[in-house]
Short mmCIF file of C-alpha atoms in Angstrom, two decimals:
data_model
loop_
_atom_site.label_atom_id
_atom_site.label_comp_id
_atom_site.label_asym_id
_atom_site.label_seq_id
_atom_site.Cartn_x
_atom_site.Cartn_y
_atom_site.Cartn_z
CA MET N 30 0.00 0.00 0.00
CA SER N 31 1.34 3.43 -0.83
CA SER N 32 1.68 6.21 1.69
CA SER N 33 -1.07 8.26 0.02
CA ILE N 34 -3.55 5.44 0.61
CA ASP N 35 -2.36 5.05 4.22
CA GLY N 36 -3.25 8.69 4.86
CA LEU N 37 -6.93 8.24 3.96
CA VAL N 38 -8.02 6.83 7.33
CA PRO N 39 -6.65 9.65 9.54
CA THR N 40 -7.67 12.29 6.99
CA ARG N 41 -11.20 10.94 6.89
CA PHE N 42 -11.37 10.94 10.69
CA LEU N 43 -10.13 14.53 10.93
CA CYS N 44 -12.57 15.76 8.27
CA LEU N 45 -15.48 14.00 10.00
CA VAL N 46 -14.51 15.55 13.33
CA ALA N 47 -14.07 19.02 11.80
CA HIS N 48 -17.52 18.86 10.19
CA LEU N 49 -19.02 17.59 13.47
CA ILE N 50 -17.44 20.41 15.50
CA VAL N 51 -18.70 23.11 13.13
CA THR N 52 -22.18 21.55 13.18
CA ILE N 53 -22.22 21.60 16.99
CA MET N 54 -21.04 25.23 16.97
CA ILE N 55 -23.93 26.15 14.67
CA PHE N 56 -26.31 24.55 17.21
CA TRP N 57 -24.94 26.85 19.91
CA VAL N 58 -25.18 30.10 17.92
CA ARG N 59 -27.99 29.36 15.47
CA ASP N 60 -29.85 32.51 16.54
CA TYR N 61 -27.74 34.68 14.22
CA ASN N 62 -28.41 32.51 11.17
CA VAL N 63 -32.12 32.31 11.98
CA LYS N 64 -32.32 36.11 12.18
CA ALA N 65 -30.36 36.42 8.92
CA SER N 66 -33.04 34.29 7.25
CA LEU N 67 -35.90 36.55 8.30
CA ALA N 68 -37.14 39.93 7.15
CA SER N 69 -36.52 42.87 9.49
CA GLY N 70 -40.08 42.88 10.86
CA TYR N 71 -40.41 39.18 11.65
CA THR N 72 -42.88 37.72 14.10
CA GLN N 73 -42.16 35.21 16.87
CA GLU N 74 -43.95 32.50 14.86
CA GLU N 75 -41.70 33.11 11.84
CA TYR N 76 -38.63 33.01 14.08
CA THR N 77 -39.78 29.76 15.71
CA ALA N 78 -40.48 28.16 12.31
CA LYS N 79 -37.00 29.02 10.98
CA ASP N 80 -35.35 27.95 14.22
CA THR N 81 -37.17 24.62 14.13
CA GLU N 82 -36.18 24.15 10.48
CA LEU N 83 -32.51 24.64 11.34
CA ILE N 84 -32.72 22.40 14.42
CA ILE N 85 -34.23 19.61 12.32
CA GLY N 86 -31.50 19.92 9.68
CA LEU N 87 -28.72 19.92 12.25
CA SER N 88 -30.28 16.99 14.13
CA VAL N 89 -30.53 14.87 11.00
CA ALA N 90 -26.91 15.75 10.20
CA LEU N 91 -25.90 14.55 13.68
CA GLY N 92 -27.77 11.29 13.06
CA LEU N 93 -25.86 10.80 9.82
CA PHE N 94 -22.62 11.52 11.69
CA ALA N 95 -23.52 8.76 14.14
CA LEU N 96 -24.00 6.30 11.26
CA GLU N 97 -20.69 7.26 9.71
CA PHE N 98 -18.78 7.08 12.98
CA ILE N 99 -20.26 3.66 13.77
CA GLY N 100 -19.32 2.38 10.33
CA PHE N 101 -15.88 3.95 10.55
CA PHE N 102 -14.95 2.80 14.05
CA GLY N 103 -16.70 -0.54 13.55
CA GLY N 104 -14.35 -1.23 10.65
CA ILE N 105 -17.18 -1.58 8.16
CA SER N 106 -16.00 1.25 5.91
CA MET N 107 -12.69 2.29 7.46
CA PHE N 108 -10.51 0.79 4.73
CA MET N 109 -12.79 1.30 1.73
CA HIS N 110 -10.87 3.78 -0.34
CA SER N 111 -13.75 4.96 -2.52
CA GLN N 112 -15.95 5.64 0.52
CA GLY N 113 -13.01 7.31 2.25
CA LEU N 114 -12.34 9.67 -0.65
CA ILE N 115 -15.99 10.64 -0.98
CA SER N 116 -16.25 11.15 2.77
CA ILE N 117 -13.09 13.27 2.87
CA ALA N 118 -14.21 15.48 -0.01
CA ALA N 119 -17.73 15.94 1.38
CA HIS N 120 -16.81 16.56 5.01
CA CYS N 121 -13.87 18.82 4.22
CA SER N 122 -16.09 20.88 1.92
CA ALA N 123 -18.80 20.97 4.58
CA ALA N 124 -16.39 22.11 7.28
CA VAL N 125 -15.25 25.02 5.11
CA ALA N 126 -18.74 25.93 3.85
CA LEU N 127 -20.35 25.72 7.29
CA THR N 128 -17.58 27.85 8.76
CA TYR N 129 -18.59 30.54 6.28
CA PHE N 130 -22.23 29.83 7.14
CA LEU N 131 -21.41 30.40 10.79
CA PHE N 132 -19.23 33.51 10.54
CA GLU N 133 -20.92 35.24 7.61
CA GLN N 134 -24.41 34.52 9.01
CA TRP N 135 -25.79 33.00 5.83
CA ASP N 136 -29.45 32.34 5.16
CA ILE N 137 -30.73 28.90 6.27
CA GLY N 138 -31.55 28.06 2.65
CA ARG N 139 -27.83 27.75 1.97
CA TYR N 140 -27.49 25.26 4.80
CA TRP N 141 -29.76 22.82 2.96
CA TRP N 142 -27.43 22.79 -0.05
CA VAL N 143 -24.45 21.98 2.14
CA PHE N 144 -26.52 19.39 4.01
CA ALA N 145 -27.65 17.67 0.80
CA PHE N 146 -24.23 17.36 -0.79
CA CYS N 147 -21.97 17.08 2.25
CA SER N 148 -24.04 15.16 4.81
CA CYS N 149 -26.64 13.17 2.88
CA VAL N 150 -24.36 11.88 0.12
CA PRO N 151 -21.71 10.32 2.41
CA GLY N 152 -24.43 9.21 4.86
CA VAL N 153 -26.42 7.40 2.18
CA LEU N 154 -23.24 5.86 0.76
CA GLU N 155 -22.34 4.66 4.25
CA ILE N 156 -25.70 2.90 4.45
CA VAL N 157 -25.04 1.31 1.05
CA VAL N 158 -21.67 0.10 2.33
CA TRP N 159 -23.32 -1.34 5.44
CA ILE N 160 -25.84 -3.22 3.29
CA ALA N 161 -23.11 -4.52 1.00
CA VAL N 162 -20.76 -5.61 3.77
CA LEU N 163 -23.17 -6.80 6.46
CA GLY N 164 -26.19 -7.83 4.40
CA LEU N 165 -24.57 -9.21 1.25
CA LYS N 166 -21.27 -10.22 2.90
CA ARG N 167 -19.38 -8.47 0.15
CA GLY N 168 -16.47 -6.03 0.37
CA PHE N 169 -15.56 -3.37 -2.14
#
């Protein structure tokens, strides 16, 4: 195995952790992004609806993190290079994009794009890997 392949496992772990940390930080300070998503004369109901929308998105992302960490630490997908590369690209991109989301106080609509491409894609692929490895007894 070459040294570039050996670096996939720690790189994947660090990207997953970076994305997780930024997601948790958004939970703590989501008020700013919720207010950035509303018009200047918003009502409490509008604020609550946007806040709930963001909480749901962040909660689902945390659930997908749990799936990925279980698969990673359980050894199901730790050494699958294709899954590792996709996970690295998605979570690294998410960490950078969500950092901008956090500091630039982006609209919540932008969060859903990051969520779709950087949380759902690797999460769904992790489930596919689980099915292939555990259900079909097949490795990649």
